[in-house]
PDB file of C-alpha atoms in Angstrom:
ATOM      1  CA  MET A   1       0.315  -0.339   0.002  1.00 89.00           C
ATOM      2  CA  THR A   2       1.348   3.851  -1.036  1.00 93.00           C
ATOM      3  CA  ILE A   3       0.953   7.022   0.580  1.00 96.00           C
ATOM      4  CA  GLN A   4      -0.983   7.509  -2.612  1.00 95.00           C
ATOM      5  CA  ASN A   5      -3.642   4.955  -1.800  1.00 92.00           C
ATOM      6  CA  ILE A   6      -3.939   6.653   1.814  1.00 91.00           C
ATOM      7  CA  ILE A   7      -4.494  10.026   0.958  1.00 93.00           C
ATOM      8  CA  ALA A   8      -6.730   9.227  -2.331  1.00 91.00           C
ATOM      9  CA  GLY A   9      -9.634   9.500  -0.836  1.00 83.00           C
ATOM     10  CA  ARG A  10      -9.322  12.673   1.297  1.00 88.00           C
ATOM     11  CA  ASP A  11     -11.151  15.497   0.594  1.00 87.00           C
ATOM     12  CA  PHE A  12     -10.373  17.923   3.238  1.00 89.00           C
ATOM     13  CA  PRO A  13      -7.626  20.366   2.606  1.00 90.00           C
ATOM     14  CA  VAL A  14      -4.216  20.327   4.235  1.00 94.00           C
ATOM     15  CA  ILE A  15      -4.337  23.146   6.912  1.00 96.00           C
ATOM     16  CA  SER A  16      -1.101  24.706   6.496  1.00 97.00           C
ATOM     17  CA  CYS A  17       0.519  28.790   7.037  1.00 97.00           C
ATOM     18  CA  THR A  18       3.301  30.500   5.906  1.00 97.00           C
ATOM     19  CA  SER A  19       6.813  31.594   7.392  1.00 97.00           C
ATOM     20  CA  ASP A  20       5.560  34.874   8.203  1.00 97.00           C
ATOM     21  CA  LEU A  21       2.782  34.168  10.848  1.00 98.00           C
ATOM     22  CA  PRO A  22       3.087  34.949  14.256  1.00 97.00           C
ATOM     23  CA  VAL A  23       3.689  32.098  16.080  1.00 98.00           C
ATOM     24  CA  ARG A  24       0.431  33.482  18.470  1.00 97.00           C
ATOM     25  CA  GLU A  25      -1.722  32.934  15.028  1.00 98.00           C
ATOM     26  CA  ALA A  26      -0.041  29.535  14.778  1.00 98.00           C
ATOM     27  CA  VAL A  27      -0.611  28.212  18.007  1.00 97.00           C
ATOM     28  CA  ALA A  28      -4.679  29.355  17.559  1.00 97.00           C
ATOM     29  CA  LEU A  29      -4.752  27.440  14.244  1.00 97.00           C
ATOM     30  CA  LEU A  30      -3.398  24.444  15.839  1.00 97.00           C
ATOM     31  CA  ALA A  31      -5.513  24.856  18.656  1.00 97.00           C
ATOM     32  CA  ASP A  32      -8.966  25.402  16.457  1.00 97.00           C
ATOM     33  CA  LYS A  33      -8.213  22.625  13.718  1.00 96.00           C
ATOM     34  CA  ARG A  34      -7.378  20.202  16.552  1.00 96.00           C
ATOM     35  CA  ILE A  35      -4.091  19.605  15.418  1.00 95.00           C
ATOM     36  CA  GLY A  36      -0.460  19.394  15.989  1.00 95.00           C
ATOM     37  CA  ALA A  37       1.561  20.198  13.384  1.00 97.00           C
ATOM     38  CA  MET A  38       1.128  22.102  10.012  1.00 97.00           C
ATOM     39  CA  PRO A  39       3.370  22.023   7.067  1.00 98.00           C
ATOM     40  CA  VAL A  40       5.015  25.743   6.039  1.00 98.00           C
ATOM     41  CA  LEU A  41       4.371  26.737   2.677  1.00 97.00           C
ATOM     42  CA  ASP A  42       5.528  29.217   0.262  1.00 95.00           C
ATOM     43  CA  SER A  43       3.177  31.262  -2.251  1.00 92.00           C
ATOM     44  CA  LYS A  44       3.686  27.927  -4.555  1.00 91.00           C
ATOM     45  CA  GLY A  45       3.367  25.343  -1.892  1.00 90.00           C
ATOM     46  CA  ALA A  46       6.365  24.176  -1.778  1.00 94.00           C
ATOM     47  CA  VAL A  47       7.154  23.831   1.805  1.00 97.00           C
ATOM     48  CA  LEU A  48       9.671  25.519   3.843  1.00 97.00           C
ATOM     49  CA  GLY A  49       9.674  23.684   7.157  1.00 97.00           C
ATOM     50  CA  LEU A  50       6.953  22.600   9.690  1.00 97.00           C
ATOM     51  CA  PHE A  51       5.508  23.782  12.544  1.00 98.00           C
ATOM     52  CA  SER A  52       4.522  21.468  15.562  1.00 96.00           C
ATOM     53  CA  GLU A  53       3.551  21.468  19.088  1.00 95.00           C
ATOM     54  CA  ARG A  54       7.027  20.581  19.650  1.00 95.00           C
ATOM     55  CA  ASP A  55       8.300  23.499  17.711  1.00 97.00           C
ATOM     56  CA  VAL A  56       6.351  25.716  20.211  1.00 97.00           C
ATOM     57  CA  ILE A  57       8.257  24.102  23.157  1.00 96.00           C
ATOM     58  CA  ARG A  58      11.128  24.413  22.147  1.00 96.00           C
ATOM     59  CA  CYS A  59      10.847  28.258  21.434  1.00 96.00           C
ATOM     60  CA  LEU A  60       9.476  28.785  24.977  1.00 96.00           C
ATOM     61  CA  LYS A  61      12.018  27.293  26.533  1.00 96.00           C
ATOM     62  CA  ARG A  62      14.794  29.621  24.630  1.00 95.00           C
ATOM     63  CA  ASN A  63      12.529  32.571  23.794  1.00 94.00           C
ATOM     64  CA  GLY A  64      10.367  32.387  27.384  1.00 94.00           C
ATOM     65  CA  ASN A  65       7.066  34.859  27.122  1.00 90.00           C
ATOM     66  CA  ASP A  66       8.630  36.092  23.599  1.00 94.00           C
ATOM     67  CA  THR A  67       7.757  33.274  21.514  1.00 95.00           C
ATOM     68  CA  LEU A  68       4.118  34.179  21.178  1.00 94.00           C
ATOM     69  CA  ASP A  69       5.599  37.259  19.052  1.00 94.00           C
ATOM     70  CA  ILE A  70       8.188  35.897  16.725  1.00 97.00           C
ATOM     71  CA  THR A  71       7.338  34.120  13.652  1.00 97.00           C
ATOM     72  CA  VAL A  72       6.733  30.811  12.106  1.00 98.00           C
ATOM     73  CA  ALA A  73       9.940  31.338  10.131  1.00 97.00           C
ATOM     74  CA  ASP A  74      12.206  31.610  13.462  1.00 96.00           C
ATOM     75  CA  ALA A  75      10.199  28.784  15.139  1.00 97.00           C
ATOM     76  CA  MET A  76       9.624  25.964  12.633  1.00 97.00           C
ATOM     77  CA  THR A  77      11.610  23.187  11.952  1.00 96.00           C
ATOM     78  CA  SER A  78      13.453  23.068   8.457  1.00 95.00           C
ATOM     79  CA  PRO A  79      13.800  21.826   6.427  1.00 95.00           C
ATOM     80  CA  ALA A  80      10.995  19.422   6.320  1.00 93.00           C
ATOM     81  CA  ILE A  81      11.211  15.941   6.178  1.00 95.00           C
ATOM     82  CA  THR A  82       8.773  15.218   3.113  1.00 97.00           C
ATOM     83  CA  ILE A  83       7.910  11.666   1.712  1.00 97.00           C
ATOM     84  CA  PRO A  84       6.297  11.379  -2.096  1.00 97.00           C
ATOM     85  CA  PRO A  85       3.008  10.054  -2.689  1.00 97.00           C
ATOM     86  CA  ALA A  86       4.660   6.782  -4.681  1.00 96.00           C
ATOM     87  CA  SER A  87       6.100   5.790  -1.383  1.00 97.00           C
ATOM     88  CA  THR A  88       4.798   2.979   1.103  1.00 96.00           C
ATOM     89  CA  VAL A  89       3.198   3.013   4.056  1.00 95.00           C
ATOM     90  CA  ASN A  90       6.349   0.867   5.805  1.00 95.00           C
ATOM     91  CA  GLU A  91       8.747   3.492   4.227  1.00 96.00           C
ATOM     92  CA  ALA A  92       6.692   5.959   5.482  1.00 97.00           C
ATOM     93  CA  LEU A  93       6.490   4.649   9.072  1.00 96.00           C
ATOM     94  CA  ALA A  94      10.044   3.845   9.005  1.00 96.00           C
ATOM     95  CA  LEU A  95      11.193   7.493   8.343  1.00 96.00           C
ATOM     96  CA  MET A  96       8.804   8.381  11.015  1.00 96.00           C
ATOM     97  CA  THR A  97      10.898   6.063  13.325  1.00 96.00           C
ATOM     98  CA  HIS A  98      14.203   6.828  12.064  1.00 96.00           C
ATOM     99  CA  ARG A  99      13.661  10.679  12.262  1.00 95.00           C
ATOM    100  CA  ARG A 100      11.754  10.867  15.182  1.00 94.00           C
ATOM    101  CA  VAL A 101       8.947  12.636  13.499  1.00 94.00           C
ATOM    102  CA  ARG A 102       5.173  12.184  13.935  1.00 94.00           C
ATOM    103  CA  HIS A 103       4.218  13.975  10.549  1.00 96.00           C
ATOM    104  CA  LEU A 104       5.345  13.740   7.001  1.00 97.00           C
ATOM    105  CA  PRO A 105       3.966  16.708   3.877  1.00 97.00           C
ATOM    106  CA  VAL A 106       3.062  14.311   0.983  1.00 97.00           C
ATOM    107  CA  VAL A 107       5.261  15.959  -1.757  1.00 96.00           C
ATOM    108  CA  GLU A 108       5.480  15.859  -5.657  1.00 95.00           C
ATOM    109  CA  ALA A 109       7.450  17.709  -8.166  1.00 93.00           C
ATOM    110  CA  GLY A 110       8.584  20.502  -5.371  1.00 91.00           C
ATOM    111  CA  ARG A 111       4.883  20.829  -4.216  1.00 94.00           C
ATOM    112  CA  ILE A 112       2.671  19.509  -1.535  1.00 95.00           C
ATOM    113  CA  VAL A 113      -0.209  17.000  -2.219  1.00 94.00           C
ATOM    114  CA  HIS A 114      -1.091  16.304   1.632  1.00 95.00           C
ATOM    115  CA  PHE A 115      -0.054  15.897   4.769  1.00 95.00           C
ATOM    116  CA  VAL A 116       0.212  12.332   6.746  1.00 96.00           C
ATOM    117  CA  SER A 117       0.749  11.865  10.395  1.00 94.00           C
ATOM    118  CA  ILE A 118       1.395   8.728  12.035  1.00 94.00           C
ATOM    119  CA  GLY A 119      -2.025   8.113  13.204  1.00 92.00           C
ATOM    120  CA  ASP A 120      -3.098   7.641  10.003  1.00 91.00           C
ATOM    121  CA  LEU A 121      -0.307   5.326   9.021  1.00 95.00           C
ATOM    122  CA  VAL A 122      -1.022   3.025  11.982  1.00 93.00           C
ATOM    123  CA  LYS A 123      -4.924   3.155  11.618  1.00 91.00           C
ATOM    124  CA  TYR A 124      -4.055   1.798   8.318  1.00 89.00           C
ATOM    125  CA  LYS A 125      -1.565  -0.679   9.945  1.00 90.00           C
ATOM    126  CA  ILE A 126      -4.695  -2.125  12.307  1.00 93.00           C
ATOM    127  CA  ASP A 127      -7.355  -1.765   9.582  1.00 89.00           C
ATOM    128  CA  ALA A 128      -5.163  -4.621   7.262  1.00 87.00           C
ATOM    129  CA  ILE A 129      -4.496  -6.541  10.400  1.00 90.00           C
ATOM    130  CA  GLU A 130      -8.061  -6.758  11.641  1.00 91.00           C
ATOM    131  CA  GLY A 131      -9.338  -7.302   7.992  1.00 87.00           C
ATOM    132  CA  GLU A 132      -6.753 -10.491   8.057  1.00 87.00           C
ATOM    133  CA  ALA A 133      -7.583 -11.833  11.100  1.00 91.00           C
ATOM    134  CA  ARG A 134     -11.626 -11.160   9.523  1.00 89.00           C
ATOM    135  CA  ALA A 135     -10.133 -13.294   6.705  1.00 89.00           C
ATOM    136  CA  MET A 136      -8.574 -16.162   8.880  1.00 90.00           C
ATOM    137  CA  ARG A 137     -11.982 -16.318  11.010  1.00 91.00           C
ATOM    138  CA  ASP A 138     -13.921 -16.843   7.770  1.00 88.00           C
ATOM    139  CA  TYR A 139     -11.597 -19.835   6.279  1.00 86.00           C
ATOM    140  CA  ILE A 140     -11.242 -21.343   9.708  1.00 89.00           C
ATOM    141  CA  ARG A 141     -15.301 -21.170   9.981  1.00 88.00           C
ATOM    142  CA  SER A 142     -15.979 -22.223   6.240  1.00 86.00           C
ATOM    143  CA  SER A 143     -13.551 -25.262   6.689  1.00 76.00           C
TER     144      SER A 143
END
Protein backbone atom coordinates (compact mmCIF):
# COMPACT_ATOMS: atom_id res chain seq x y z
CA MET A 1 0.00 0.00 0.00
CA THR A 2 1.32 3.42 -0.92
CA ILE A 3 0.87 6.83 0.60
CA GLN A 4 -1.02 7.76 -2.58
CA ASN A 5 -3.64 5.13 -1.68
CA ILE A 6 -3.95 6.53 1.83
CA ILE A 7 -4.53 10.11 0.65
CA ALA A 8 -6.57 9.29 -2.49
CA GLY A 9 -9.99 9.48 -0.87
CA ARG A 10 -9.37 12.56 1.21
CA ASP A 11 -11.61 15.48 0.45
CA PHE A 12 -10.40 17.90 3.12
CA PRO A 13 -7.74 20.57 2.70
CA VAL A 14 -4.32 20.49 4.31
CA ILE A 15 -4.18 23.05 7.12
CA SER A 16 -1.01 25.05 6.54
CA CYS A 17 0.52 28.42 7.25
CA THR A 18 3.12 30.80 5.87
CA SER A 19 6.47 31.54 7.45
CA ASP A 20 5.59 35.17 8.22
CA LEU A 21 2.63 34.22 10.45
CA PRO A 22 3.16 35.13 14.12
CA VAL A 23 3.55 32.09 16.37
CA ARG A 24 0.59 33.40 18.39
CA GLU A 25 -1.69 32.96 15.36
CA ALA A 26 -0.14 29.63 14.37
CA VAL A 27 -0.73 28.25 17.87
CA ALA A 28 -4.35 29.42 17.70
CA LEU A 29 -4.73 27.64 14.34
CA LEU A 30 -3.32 24.39 15.76
CA ALA A 31 -5.69 24.63 18.72
CA ASP A 32 -8.77 25.63 16.69
CA LYS A 33 -8.25 22.82 14.18
CA ARG A 34 -7.24 20.33 16.90
CA ILE A 35 -4.05 19.34 15.07
CA GLY A 36 -0.50 18.82 16.27
CA ALA A 37 1.42 20.14 13.28
CA MET A 38 1.10 21.85 9.94
CA PRO A 39 3.33 22.39 6.95
CA VAL A 40 4.74 25.85 6.35
CA LEU A 41 4.34 26.70 2.67
CA ASP A 42 5.57 29.36 0.30
CA SER A 43 3.23 31.03 -2.19
CA LYS A 44 3.76 28.24 -4.76
CA GLY A 45 2.94 25.38 -2.38
CA ALA A 46 6.53 24.33 -1.72
CA VAL A 47 7.20 23.11 1.82
CA LEU A 48 9.53 25.44 3.70
CA GLY A 49 9.27 23.62 7.01
CA LEU A 50 6.95 22.14 9.58
CA PHE A 51 5.42 23.92 12.57
CA SER A 52 4.39 21.67 15.46
CA GLU A 53 3.60 21.59 19.14
CA ARG A 54 7.18 20.46 19.68
CA ASP A 55 8.44 23.65 18.01
CA VAL A 56 6.35 25.74 20.39
CA ILE A 57 7.84 23.93 23.41
CA ARG A 58 11.40 24.39 22.12
CA CYS A 59 10.78 28.08 21.48
CA LEU A 60 9.26 28.60 24.91
CA LYS A 61 12.41 27.16 26.46
CA ARG A 62 14.64 29.32 24.25
CA ASN A 63 12.64 32.58 24.09
CA GLY A 64 10.28 32.49 27.06
CA ASN A 65 7.31 34.85 26.84
CA ASP A 66 8.59 36.37 23.58
CA THR A 67 7.77 33.12 21.76
CA LEU A 68 4.28 34.21 20.80
CA ASP A 69 5.58 37.37 19.12
CA ILE A 70 8.14 35.76 16.79
CA THR A 71 7.25 34.45 13.34
CA VAL A 72 6.78 30.85 12.36
CA ALA A 73 9.99 31.17 10.29
CA ASP A 74 11.93 31.54 13.54
CA ALA A 75 10.17 28.64 15.24
CA MET A 76 9.57 25.98 12.58
CA THR A 77 11.59 22.87 11.90
CA SER A 78 13.32 23.30 8.58
CA PRO A 79 13.94 21.68 6.24
CA ALA A 80 10.89 19.48 6.60
CA ILE A 81 11.22 15.75 6.17
CA THR A 82 8.91 14.90 3.27
CA ILE A 83 7.80 11.81 1.40
CA PRO A 84 6.62 11.20 -2.18
CA PRO A 85 3.16 9.72 -2.80
CA ALA A 86 4.67 6.55 -4.31
CA SER A 87 6.30 5.60 -0.99
CA THR A 88 4.87 2.63 0.86
CA VAL A 89 3.27 2.87 4.27
CA ASN A 90 6.16 0.81 5.67
CA GLU A 91 8.71 3.22 4.16
CA ALA A 92 6.87 6.16 5.70
CA LEU A 93 6.69 4.48 9.11
CA ALA A 94 10.39 3.62 8.95
CA LEU A 95 11.24 7.23 8.06
CA MET A 96 9.11 8.54 10.91
CA THR A 97 10.73 6.15 13.35
CA HIS A 98 14.28 6.84 12.17
CA ARG A 99 13.87 10.63 12.08
CA ARG A 100 11.65 10.76 15.19
CA VAL A 101 8.83 12.72 13.53
CA ARG A 102 5.08 12.22 13.64
CA HIS A 103 4.03 14.15 10.52
CA LEU A 104 5.12 14.04 6.89
CA PRO A 105 4.21 16.42 4.10
CA VAL A 106 3.53 14.42 0.94
CA VAL A 107 5.39 16.19 -1.86
CA GLU A 108 5.34 15.68 -5.61
CA ALA A 109 7.13 17.85 -8.19
CA GLY A 110 8.25 20.21 -5.43
CA ARG A 111 4.73 20.96 -4.19
CA ILE A 112 2.68 19.62 -1.31
CA VAL A 113 -0.11 17.24 -2.33
CA HIS A 114 -1.22 16.22 1.18
CA PHE A 115 -0.07 15.56 4.72
CA VAL A 116 0.04 12.33 6.74
CA SER A 117 0.47 11.67 10.43
CA ILE A 118 1.67 8.61 12.24
CA GLY A 119 -1.95 8.16 13.35
CA ASP A 120 -3.06 7.88 9.70
CA LEU A 121 -0.50 5.17 9.03
CA VAL A 122 -1.10 3.23 12.25
CA LYS A 123 -4.85 3.27 11.52
CA TYR A 124 -4.17 1.78 8.09
CA LYS A 125 -1.97 -0.95 9.61
CA ILE A 126 -4.56 -1.80 12.28
CA ASP A 127 -7.35 -1.93 9.69
CA ALA A 128 -5.22 -4.26 7.52
CA ILE A 129 -4.44 -6.57 10.45
CA GLU A 130 -8.09 -6.69 11.50
CA GLY A 131 -9.09 -7.47 7.90
CA GLU A 132 -6.58 -10.33 7.74
CA ALA A 133 -7.81 -11.70 11.08
CA ARG A 134 -11.43 -11.53 9.88
CA ALA A 135 -10.48 -13.36 6.66
CA MET A 136 -8.68 -16.07 8.66
CA ARG A 137 -11.68 -16.55 10.98
CA ASP A 138 -14.02 -16.78 7.98
CA TYR A 139 -11.69 -19.31 6.32
CA ILE A 140 -11.50 -21.42 9.47
CA ARG A 141 -15.30 -21.38 9.91
CA SER A 142 -15.87 -22.44 6.32
CA SER A 143 -13.42 -25.36 6.50
